[in-house]
CSV table of C-alpha atoms and ligand atoms in Angstrom, one decimal:
chain,number,residue,atom,x,y,z
O,1,MET,CA,-31.1,31.4,-9.1
O,2,ASP,CA,-30.6,34.0,-11.2
O,3,ARG,CA,-32.1,32.6,-14.9
O,4,SER,CA,-31.3,35.8,-16.7
O,5,VAL,CA,-27.3,34.9,-15.8
O,6,LEU,CA,-27.7,31.1,-16.7
O,7,LYS,CA,-29.1,32.3,-20.3
O,8,GLU,CA,-25.9,33.8,-20.9
O,9,LEU,CA,-24.3,30.7,-20.7
O,10,GLU,CA,-27.0,28.9,-22.8
O,11,LYS,CA,-26.0,31.3,-25.6
O,12,MET,CA,-22.5,30.5,-25.8
O,13,LEU,CA,-23.0,26.7,-25.8
O,14,PRO,CA,-24.3,24.6,-29.2
O,15,LYS,CA,-27.9,24.7,-29.3
O,16,GLY,CA,-30.2,22.5,-26.3
O,17,LEU,CA,-26.8,22.1,-24.4
O,18,LEU,CA,-28.0,23.7,-20.9
O,19,LEU,CA,-31.0,22.2,-19.5
O,20,TYR,CA,-32.7,24.1,-16.7
O,21,ASP,CA,-34.1,22.5,-13.5
O,22,GLU,CA,-33.3,19.0,-14.7
O,23,PRO,CA,-34.1,16.0,-12.4
O,24,MET,CA,-30.9,14.4,-11.2
O,25,SER,CA,-32.7,10.9,-10.9
O,26,ALA,CA,-32.4,11.0,-14.8
O,27,HIS,CA,-28.9,11.2,-14.4
O,28,THR,CA,-27.6,8.9,-11.6
O,29,SER,CA,-27.6,5.1,-11.4
O,30,PHE,CA,-29.8,5.6,-8.2
O,31,ARG,CA,-32.5,7.4,-9.9
O,32,ILE,CA,-32.6,9.6,-7.0
O,33,GLY,CA,-32.1,13.5,-7.2
O,34,GLY,CA,-33.5,16.5,-7.2
O,35,PRO,CA,-33.6,19.2,-10.0
O,36,ALA,CA,-30.0,21.0,-10.5
O,37,ASP,CA,-30.9,24.8,-11.3
O,38,ALA,CA,-28.7,24.1,-14.6
O,39,PHE,CA,-27.3,21.0,-16.5
O,40,VAL,CA,-25.0,20.3,-19.1
O,41,GLN,CA,-23.5,17.5,-20.5
O,42,ALA,CA,-20.1,18.1,-21.9
O,43,LYS,CA,-18.6,16.0,-24.9
O,44,GLU,CA,-15.7,17.7,-25.2
O,45,ALA,CA,-12.9,19.7,-23.4
O,46,ASP,CA,-13.8,23.1,-24.5
O,47,GLU,CA,-17.3,22.7,-23.0
O,48,VAL,CA,-15.8,21.7,-19.7
O,49,LYS,CA,-13.6,24.9,-19.7
O,50,ALA,CA,-16.2,27.3,-21.0
O,51,VAL,CA,-18.8,26.1,-18.4
O,52,LEU,CA,-16.3,26.1,-15.7
O,53,SER,CA,-14.9,29.6,-16.4
O,54,PHE,CA,-18.2,31.2,-16.6
O,55,GLY,CA,-19.1,29.5,-13.1
O,56,ARG,CA,-16.0,31.1,-11.7
O,57,GLU,CA,-16.5,34.5,-13.6
O,58,LYS,CA,-20.2,34.7,-12.5
O,59,ALA,CA,-19.3,33.1,-9.1
O,60,ILE,CA,-21.7,30.4,-9.2
O,61,PRO,CA,-21.1,27.0,-8.3
O,62,VAL,CA,-20.4,24.4,-10.6
O,63,THR,CA,-20.4,20.6,-9.6
O,64,VAL,CA,-18.5,18.1,-11.8
O,65,ILE,CA,-20.4,14.5,-12.0
O,66,GLY,CA,-19.4,11.7,-14.6
O,67,ASN,CA,-22.1,9.1,-15.2
O,68,GLY,CA,-23.4,9.5,-11.9
O,69,SER,CA,-23.1,6.1,-10.6
O,70,ASN,CA,-21.3,6.7,-7.7
O,71,LEU,CA,-23.8,9.4,-6.5
O,72,LEU,CA,-26.2,10.3,-4.0
O,73,VAL,CA,-28.0,13.5,-4.8
O,74,SER,CA,-30.2,15.3,-2.4
O,75,ASP,CA,-33.9,15.4,-2.9
O,76,LYS,CA,-33.4,19.5,-2.7
O,77,GLY,CA,-31.7,19.0,-6.2
O,78,VAL,CA,-28.3,20.9,-6.6
O,79,GLU,CA,-27.7,24.8,-6.6
O,80,GLY,CA,-26.0,26.3,-9.8
O,81,ILE,CA,-24.6,24.3,-12.5
O,82,VAL,CA,-23.9,20.5,-12.8
O,83,LEU,CA,-21.4,19.6,-15.2
O,84,SER,CA,-21.5,16.2,-16.7
O,85,ILE,CA,-18.4,15.2,-18.3
O,86,LYS,CA,-19.8,12.4,-20.5
O,87,ASP,CA,-19.9,11.4,-23.9
O,88,GLY,CA,-20.9,8.2,-26.1
O,89,ASN,CA,-17.9,7.7,-27.9
O,90,THR,CA,-17.0,3.9,-27.8
O,91,GLN,CA,-13.7,4.3,-30.1
O,92,VAL,CA,-10.6,4.0,-28.5
O,93,GLY,CA,-8.1,5.9,-30.5
O,94,VAL,CA,-4.9,4.9,-31.9
O,95,PRO,CA,-2.0,4.7,-29.3
O,96,VAL,CA,-0.2,8.0,-28.8
O,97,TYR,CA,3.1,5.7,-28.5
O,98,GLU,CA,3.5,2.0,-29.4
O,99,ASP,CA,6.5,-0.4,-29.1
O,100,GLY,CA,6.2,-4.1,-29.5
O,101,GLU,CA,5.2,-4.9,-26.1
O,102,LYS,CA,3.4,-1.5,-24.9
O,103,ALA,CA,1.2,1.3,-26.1
O,104,VAL,CA,-0.2,4.2,-24.7
O,105,PHE,CA,-3.7,5.3,-25.4
O,106,GLN,CA,-5.2,8.9,-24.8
O,107,ALA,CA,-8.9,9.0,-23.9
O,108,PHE,CA,-11.3,11.9,-22.8
O,109,ALA,CA,-12.4,11.9,-19.3
O,110,GLY,CA,-16.1,11.4,-20.5
O,111,MET,CA,-15.9,8.2,-22.3
O,112,SER,CA,-16.9,4.9,-20.2
O,113,LEU,CA,-14.6,3.3,-18.8
O,114,SER,CA,-15.9,0.0,-19.8
O,115,ALA,CA,-16.0,0.6,-23.6
O,116,PHE,CA,-12.5,1.6,-23.1
O,117,SER,CA,-11.5,-1.5,-21.6
O,118,LYS,CA,-13.7,-3.3,-23.7
O,119,GLY,CA,-12.0,-1.5,-26.9
O,120,ALA,CA,-8.5,-1.8,-25.5
O,121,ALA,CA,-8.8,-5.5,-25.2
O,122,LYS,CA,-10.3,-5.9,-28.6
O,123,LEU,CA,-6.7,-4.1,-30.0
O,124,GLY,CA,-5.2,-6.9,-27.9
O,125,PHE,CA,-3.6,-4.5,-25.1
O,126,ILE,CA,-4.5,-5.9,-21.6
O,127,GLY,CA,-4.4,-4.6,-18.0
O,128,THR,CA,-7.7,-2.9,-17.9
O,129,GLU,CA,-10.0,-6.5,-18.0
O,130,PRO,CA,-10.8,-6.0,-13.9
O,131,LEU,CA,-12.3,-2.5,-14.7
O,132,ALA,CA,-14.5,-3.3,-17.3
O,133,GLY,CA,-17.8,-4.0,-15.5
O,134,ILE,CA,-17.3,-0.3,-13.7
O,135,PRO,CA,-20.4,1.6,-14.9
O,136,GLY,CA,-18.1,5.0,-14.3
O,137,SER,CA,-16.9,7.5,-16.7
O,138,ILE,CA,-12.7,7.2,-17.0
O,139,GLY,CA,-12.6,11.1,-15.3
O,140,GLY,CA,-14.9,9.6,-12.3
O,141,ALA,CA,-13.0,6.3,-12.2
O,142,VAL,CA,-9.9,8.6,-11.8
O,143,ALA,CA,-11.4,10.5,-9.2
O,144,MET,CA,-12.4,7.5,-7.2
O,145,ASN,CA,-9.4,5.3,-8.1
O,146,ALA,CA,-11.9,2.9,-9.0
O,147,GLY,CA,-11.3,-0.8,-9.0
O,148,ALA,CA,-12.3,-4.4,-8.7
O,149,TYR,CA,-11.2,-8.3,-9.1
O,150,GLY,CA,-7.8,-7.1,-7.7
O,151,GLY,CA,-7.0,-4.4,-10.5
O,152,GLU,CA,-7.4,-0.3,-10.1
O,153,MET,CA,-7.1,2.7,-12.0
O,154,LYS,CA,-3.8,3.1,-10.4
O,155,ASP,CA,-2.2,0.0,-12.4
O,156,VAL,CA,-3.1,1.0,-15.6
O,157,LEU,CA,-3.0,5.0,-15.9
O,158,LYS,CA,0.0,6.7,-17.0
O,159,SER,CA,-0.9,10.5,-16.2
O,160,VAL,CA,-4.2,12.5,-16.3
O,161,ARG,CA,-4.8,16.1,-17.8
O,162,VAL,CA,-6.3,18.2,-15.2
O,163,LEU,CA,-7.7,21.7,-14.5
O,164,ASP,CA,-7.3,23.1,-10.9
O,165,LYS,CA,-9.9,25.2,-9.2
O,166,GLU,CA,-7.9,28.6,-10.9
O,167,LEU,CA,-8.4,26.6,-14.4
O,168,ASN,CA,-4.9,26.1,-15.0
O,169,GLU,CA,-4.0,23.3,-16.9
O,170,ALA,CA,-1.7,20.7,-15.9
O,171,VAL,CA,-0.6,16.7,-16.5
O,172,LEU,CA,-0.1,14.9,-13.6
O,173,SER,CA,2.0,11.8,-13.6
O,174,ASN,CA,0.5,8.3,-12.1
O,175,GLY,CA,2.8,9.1,-8.9
O,176,GLU,CA,1.6,12.7,-8.6
O,177,LEU,CA,-2.2,11.9,-8.3
O,178,GLU,CA,-1.8,10.2,-4.9
O,179,LEU,CA,-4.1,7.0,-6.0
O,180,GLY,CA,-5.4,5.3,-2.6
O,181,TYR,CA,-8.3,3.2,-1.8
O,182,ARG,CA,-10.9,5.2,-3.5
O,183,SER,CA,-9.0,7.9,-3.0
O,184,SER,CA,-6.9,10.5,-4.9
O,185,ARG,CA,-5.8,14.1,-5.0
O,186,ILE,CA,-8.4,14.8,-7.6
O,187,LEU,CA,-11.2,14.3,-4.9
O,188,LYS,CA,-8.9,16.0,-2.3
O,189,GLU,CA,-8.0,19.1,-4.2
O,190,GLY,CA,-11.4,19.6,-6.4
O,191,LEU,CA,-9.5,18.8,-9.7
O,192,ILE,CA,-11.1,18.2,-12.7
O,193,VAL,CA,-10.0,15.4,-15.0
O,194,LEU,CA,-10.3,16.5,-18.3
O,195,SER,CA,-8.5,13.2,-20.1
O,196,ALA,CA,-6.5,10.1,-19.1
O,197,GLU,CA,-3.3,8.4,-20.7
O,198,PHE,CA,-3.4,5.0,-19.8
O,199,GLU,CA,-0.1,2.6,-20.7
O,200,LEU,CA,-1.4,-1.1,-21.4
O,201,LYS,CA,0.7,-4.4,-22.6
O,202,LYS,CA,0.2,-6.3,-25.6
O,203,GLY,CA,-1.3,-9.5,-25.3
O,204,SER,CA,-4.4,-11.7,-26.2
O,205,ALA,CA,-7.3,-10.1,-27.6
O,206,GLU,CA,-9.4,-13.5,-27.0
O,207,GLU,CA,-8.2,-14.1,-24.0
O,208,ALA,CA,-8.7,-10.5,-22.8
O,209,LEU,CA,-11.9,-10.6,-23.8
O,210,GLU,CA,-12.8,-13.9,-22.4
O,211,ARG,CA,-11.9,-12.6,-19.1
O,212,ILE,CA,-14.3,-9.9,-19.4
O,213,ALA,CA,-17.1,-11.8,-20.0
O,214,GLU,CA,-16.4,-14.2,-17.3
O,215,LEU,CA,-16.0,-11.2,-14.7
O,216,ASN,CA,-18.9,-9.7,-16.0
O,217,LYS,CA,-21.1,-12.9,-15.4
O,218,LYS,CA,-19.6,-13.0,-11.9
O,219,ARG,CA,-20.9,-9.5,-11.2
O,220,LYS,CA,-24.2,-10.3,-12.2
O,221,GLU,CA,-24.5,-13.3,-10.3
O,222,LYS,CA,-23.3,-11.6,-7.1
O,223,GLN,CA,-24.5,-7.8,-7.6
O,224,PRO,CA,-27.8,-6.6,-7.7
O,225,LEU,CA,-27.5,-5.1,-11.2
O,226,GLU,CA,-31.5,-5.5,-12.0
O,227,LEU,CA,-32.0,-2.7,-9.3
O,228,PRO,CA,-30.9,1.0,-9.0
O,229,SER,CA,-28.0,1.4,-6.8
O,230,GLY,CA,-25.1,3.3,-6.6
O,231,GLY,CA,-22.4,0.4,-6.4
O,232,SER,CA,-21.1,-0.1,-2.7
O,233,THR,CA,-22.8,1.9,-0.3
O,234,PHE,CA,-19.7,1.6,2.3
O,235,LYS,CA,-16.0,1.6,1.8
O,236,ARG,CA,-14.1,-1.7,2.6
O,237,PRO,CA,-13.0,-1.0,6.1
O,238,GLU,CA,-9.3,-2.5,6.7
O,239,GLY,CA,-9.6,-6.2,7.5
O,240,TYR,CA,-13.6,-6.7,6.9
O,241,PHE,CA,-15.8,-6.7,4.1
O,242,ALA,CA,-18.7,-4.3,4.6
O,243,GLY,CA,-21.5,-6.2,3.0
O,244,LYS,CA,-20.5,-9.3,5.6
O,245,LEU,CA,-20.5,-6.9,8.5
O,246,ILE,CA,-24.0,-5.9,7.3
O,247,GLU,CA,-25.0,-9.1,6.7
O,248,ASP,CA,-24.0,-10.5,10.4
O,249,ALA,CA,-25.9,-7.5,12.0
O,250,GLY,CA,-28.8,-9.0,10.5
O,251,LEU,CA,-29.5,-6.2,8.2
O,252,ARG,CA,-30.4,-8.1,4.7
O,253,GLY,CA,-33.3,-6.7,3.1
O,254,PHE,CA,-33.6,-4.0,5.6
O,255,ARG,CA,-35.9,-1.0,4.6
O,256,VAL,CA,-36.4,2.4,4.8
O,257,GLY,CA,-39.3,3.4,2.9
O,258,ASN,CA,-38.2,2.2,-0.4
O,259,ALA,CA,-34.4,2.2,0.3
O,260,ALA,CA,-33.7,-1.1,1.3
O,261,VAL,CA,-29.9,-3.3,2.0
O,262,SER,CA,-30.0,-5.6,-1.1
O,263,GLU,CA,-31.4,-9.3,-0.4
O,264,LYS,CA,-28.5,-10.4,-2.7
O,265,HIS,CA,-25.5,-8.3,-1.8
O,266,CYS,CA,-25.6,-6.6,1.4
O,267,GLY,CA,-23.0,-4.3,0.5
O,268,PHE,CA,-25.5,-2.2,-1.9
O,269,VAL,CA,-28.1,-0.2,-1.3
O,270,VAL,CA,-30.8,-0.5,-3.8
O,271,ASN,CA,-33.8,1.6,-5.1
O,272,LEU,CA,-36.9,-0.6,-5.0
O,273,GLY,CA,-38.7,2.3,-6.9
O,274,GLY,CA,-39.1,5.7,-6.2
O,275,ALA,CA,-36.9,6.1,-2.8
O,276,SER,CA,-35.7,9.6,-2.1
O,277,CYS,CA,-32.2,10.5,-1.0
O,278,ALA,CA,-33.4,11.2,2.8
O,279,GLU,CA,-34.8,7.4,2.8
O,280,VAL,CA,-31.3,6.1,1.8
O,281,LYS,CA,-29.3,8.3,4.3
O,282,GLU,CA,-31.8,7.3,7.1
O,283,LEU,CA,-30.8,3.6,5.9
O,284,MET,CA,-27.5,4.2,5.8
O,285,GLU,CA,-27.3,5.8,9.4
O,286,GLN,CA,-29.4,3.2,11.0
O,287,VAL,CA,-27.1,0.6,9.1
O,288,ARG,CA,-23.8,2.4,10.5
O,289,GLU,CA,-25.3,2.3,14.0
O,290,ARG,CA,-26.2,-1.3,13.8
O,291,VAL,CA,-23.0,-2.5,12.1
O,292,PHE,CA,-21.0,-0.5,14.9
O,293,LYS,CA,-22.9,-2.1,17.6
O,294,ASN,CA,-23.1,-5.9,16.6
O,295,SER,CA,-19.2,-5.2,15.4
O,296,GLY,CA,-17.4,-2.3,16.9
O,297,VAL,CA,-16.4,-1.3,13.2
O,298,VAL,CA,-17.2,2.2,11.9
O,299,LEU,CA,-18.8,2.2,8.2
O,300,GLU,CA,-17.3,5.2,6.2
O,301,PRO,CA,-19.7,5.9,2.9
O,302,GLU,CA,-18.6,5.3,-0.6
O,303,LEU,CA,-21.2,7.0,-2.1
O,304,ARG,CA,-20.4,10.9,-3.0
O,305,MET,CA,-23.5,12.9,-2.1
O,306,ILE,CA,-23.9,15.8,-3.5
O,307,GLY,CA,-26.6,19.0,-3.5
O,308,ARG,CA,-28.7,21.3,-1.3
O,309,LYS,CA,-28.6,20.4,2.3
R,1,LIG,C1,-23.6,-1.7,-10.1
R,1,LIG,C2,-22.3,-0.6,-10.0
R,1,LIG,C3,-21.2,-1.3,-9.8
R,1,LIG,C4,-20.4,-0.8,-9.3
R,1,LIG,N1,-18.9,-1.6,-9.1
R,1,LIG,C5,-17.8,-0.7,-8.8
R,1,LIG,C6,-16.7,-2.0,-8.5
R,1,LIG,O1,-16.6,-2.9,-9.1
R,1,LIG,N2,-15.4,-0.9,-8.1
R,1,LIG,C7,-15.6,0.5,-8.3
R,1,LIG,O2,-14.3,1.4,-7.6
R,1,LIG,N3,-16.7,1.2,-8.3
R,1,LIG,C8,-17.7,0.5,-8.5
R,1,LIG,N4,-18.8,1.5,-8.7
R,1,LIG,C9,-18.8,2.9,-8.5
R,1,LIG,C10,-18.5,3.5,-9.7
R,1,LIG,O3,-18.9,3.2,-10.9
R,1,LIG,C11,-17.4,4.2,-9.8
R,1,LIG,O4,-17.0,5.2,-8.5
R,1,LIG,C12,-17.1,4.9,-10.9
R,1,LIG,O5,-15.5,5.0,-11.2
R,1,LIG,C13,-17.5,6.6,-10.6
R,1,LIG,O6,-17.7,6.9,-12.2
R,1,LIG,P1,-18.7,7.9,-12.7
R,1,LIG,O7,-18.2,8.6,-13.7
R,1,LIG,O8,-20.1,7.1,-12.7
R,1,LIG,O9,-18.8,9.3,-11.5
R,1,LIG,P2,-19.6,9.7,-10.4
R,1,LIG,O10,-20.4,9.1,-9.9
R,1,LIG,O11,-20.6,11.2,-11.7
R,1,LIG,O12,-19.0,10.8,-9.7
R,1,LIG,C14,-18.0,10.2,-8.7
R,1,LIG,C15,-17.1,11.2,-8.1
R,1,LIG,O13,-16.3,11.9,-9.3
R,1,LIG,C16,-15.9,13.1,-9.2
R,1,LIG,N5,-15.5,13.1,-10.9
R,1,LIG,C17,-16.6,12.7,-11.7
R,1,LIG,N6,-16.1,12.8,-13.1
R,1,LIG,C18,-15.0,13.7,-12.7
R,1,LIG,C19,-14.1,14.5,-14.0
R,1,LIG,N7,-14.0,14.2,-15.0
R,1,LIG,N8,-13.2,15.0,-13.3
R,1,LIG,C20,-12.9,15.4,-11.6
R,1,LIG,N9,-14.2,14.4,-10.8
R,1,LIG,C21,-14.9,13.9,-11.6
R,1,LIG,C22,-17.3,13.8,-9.2
R,1,LIG,O14,-17.3,15.2,-8.8
R,1,LIG,C23,-17.5,12.4,-7.7
R,1,LIG,O15,-16.9,13.0,-6.7
R,1,LIG,C24,-20.0,0.8,-9.3
R,1,LIG,C25,-21.2,1.3,-9.2
R,1,LIG,C26,-22.5,0.6,-9.4
R,1,LIG,C27,-24.0,1.4,-9.8
């Protein structure tokens, strides 16, 4: 990668925003991934647009990520620019619309979904409680149509502001987003989420916060949150649970190097310390083969893979 071209982008951005050869293991919940040629963490829409238009103009690939909680990044790193849309804001803004029964809130794609859900609950607006334990950004959660405990993004999204490949801006309504099980038009068409509008009902702040605490407790009991992972490794096949199929194939604790099927929840692959992407991939391949042999069910990855082949 020609550094001199990237230097031009570095000069256009606030000082220190562009990092060279940044290890992606520092930006993924799996703690896995080689260096990105360049890494920019954008905290506002203008920075997102500046990086994307620069990449387009100079024909440099730009890979958009959020909080990196659903990613498996190559050990060889990522070519071009990794653009992380993520900010540390935890404040839910004033509603853009409110009547006595509901309100519409707008949030930047880089805000943490968990912070948004808790903030809205505190204000007495309900609907996002089941999503509050998902460790992603709002943009990533829209792209994945993230969901948990009977709720999904589709239930609470009103609309989303996006950029298409030509960097045209548009607002897509919930219906236009084609939100399905861990799928969306965002992923299919490579759209970029800049912000989202949530429509939430008025309710009891106390009850909503209690529900969040209860679900987070459940999550902590069931999921291996004490070890790095990318969340559920495989999608839930219709009529089955991936974790149960893996357990039934005798793979609880199964290891390849330092990557292992979690002892606590077989639906998770965990990094026991210094695991490589190659180890996780090999483990996933063996799990798929053995589950297929045992049950005839084909597991499809939920993790999104990025980086050099
Ligand atoms: C411990 C743990 C528990 C989890 N539990 C759940 C759960 O209960 N339910 C669930 O659904 N998921 C769960 N996940 C997975 C993950 O948190 C979600 O998929 C989350 O929505 C990913 O958001 P992110 O910001 O981390 O996205 P990333 O992992 O950074 O990216 C995921 C995908 O979204 C795209 N993307 C990210 N931001 C944008 C944007 N602004 N515009 C366009 N595309 C974008 C990326 O290109 C990539 O394809 C869990 C993960 C972990 C580690």
